[in-house]
PDB file of C-alpha atoms in Angstrom:
ATOM      1  CA  MET A 299      -0.049   0.089  -0.156  1.00 68.00           C
ATOM      2  CA  ARG A 300       1.391   3.169  -0.585  1.00 81.00           C
ATOM      3  CA  LEU A 301       1.132   6.447   1.056  1.00 80.00           C
ATOM      4  CA  SER A 302       0.902   9.926  -0.030  1.00 94.00           C
ATOM      5  CA  ASN A 303       3.041  12.301   0.857  1.00 94.00           C
ATOM      6  CA  ASN A 304       0.108  14.514   2.348  1.00 94.00           C
ATOM      7  CA  LEU A 305      -1.012  11.423   4.295  1.00 94.00           C
ATOM      8  CA  MET A 306       2.564  11.376   5.493  1.00 94.00           C
ATOM      9  CA  TYR A 307       3.066  15.026   6.395  1.00 96.00           C
ATOM     10  CA  GLN A 308      -0.523  14.927   8.207  1.00 96.00           C
ATOM     11  CA  ASN A 309       0.610  12.407  10.013  1.00 96.00           C
ATOM     12  CA  ASN A 310       3.439  13.514  11.340  1.00 97.00           C
ATOM     13  CA  ILE A 311       1.925  17.041  12.360  1.00 98.00           C
ATOM     14  CA  ASN A 312      -0.853  15.103  14.076  1.00 98.00           C
ATOM     15  CA  LYS A 313       2.181  13.617  15.791  1.00 98.00           C
ATOM     16  CA  ILE A 314       3.655  16.747  16.640  1.00 99.00           C
ATOM     17  CA  LEU A 315       0.561  18.537  17.761  1.00 98.00           C
ATOM     18  CA  ASP A 316      -0.027  15.371  20.404  1.00 98.00           C
ATOM     19  CA  ASN A 317       3.196  15.856  22.199  1.00 98.00           C
ATOM     20  CA  GLN A 318       3.408  19.629  22.286  1.00 98.00           C
ATOM     21  CA  GLN A 319      -0.255  18.959  24.353  1.00 96.00           C
ATOM     22  CA  GLY A 320       1.922  16.464  26.442  1.00 93.00           C
ATOM     23  CA  VAL A 321       4.717  18.869  27.197  1.00 95.00           C
ATOM     24  CA  ALA A 322       1.653  21.137  27.918  1.00 94.00           C
ATOM     25  CA  ASN A 323       0.266  19.049  30.364  1.00 89.00           C
ATOM     26  CA  ALA A 324       3.537  18.534  32.042  1.00 90.00           C
ATOM     27  CA  GLN A 325       4.462  21.953  32.196  1.00 93.00           C
ATOM     28  CA  GLU A 326       1.116  22.683  33.932  1.00 90.00           C
ATOM     29  CA  ARG A 327       1.972  20.181  36.463  1.00 88.00           C
ATOM     30  CA  VAL A 328       4.952  21.898  37.154  1.00 89.00           C
ATOM     31  CA  THR A 329       3.839  24.928  37.852  1.00 90.00           C
ATOM     32  CA  THR A 330       0.438  24.201  39.662  1.00 87.00           C
ATOM     33  CA  GLY A 331       2.253  21.361  42.059  1.00 84.00           C
ATOM     34  CA  GLU A 332      -0.805  18.694  41.377  1.00 81.00           C
ATOM     35  CA  LYS A 333      -0.362  15.366  40.380  1.00 76.00           C
ATOM     36  CA  TYR A 334      -3.528  15.084  38.252  1.00 75.00           C
ATOM     37  CA  LEU A 335      -5.366  17.806  36.571  1.00 75.00           C
ATOM     38  CA  THR A 336      -8.382  16.202  35.984  1.00 74.00           C
ATOM     39  CA  THR A 337     -10.719  13.834  37.713  1.00 70.00           C
ATOM     40  CA  SER A 338     -10.644  11.219  34.446  1.00 74.00           C
ATOM     41  CA  GLU A 339      -6.861  10.861  34.962  1.00 73.00           C
ATOM     42  CA  ALA A 340      -6.851   8.722  38.439  1.00 73.00           C
ATOM     43  CA  PRO A 341     -10.523   8.220  39.341  1.00 73.00           C
ATOM     44  CA  ALA A 342      -9.437   5.859  42.315  1.00 74.00           C
ATOM     45  CA  ALA A 343      -7.427   8.411  43.397  1.00 69.00           C
ATOM     46  CA  ILE A 344      -9.740  10.856  43.336  1.00 60.00           C
ATOM     47  CA  SER A 345     -12.373   9.025  45.005  1.00 68.00           C
ATOM     48  CA  GLN A 346     -10.398   8.303  47.854  1.00 70.00           C
ATOM     49  CA  ALA A 347      -9.459  11.330  48.702  1.00 62.00           C
ATOM     50  CA  MET A 348     -13.257  12.338  48.773  1.00 63.00           C
TER      51      MET A 348
END
């Protein structure tokens, strides 16, 4: 199966955007000092805290 250049570029752009979002989340965790940013990240830990 042959992939077009456009498809390869778009896949790479999507990966870069995913990585940027991961970096932004990590930076927010560092600046806020919070382990979890949303309750969906660790439902078990959140329910124990309540």
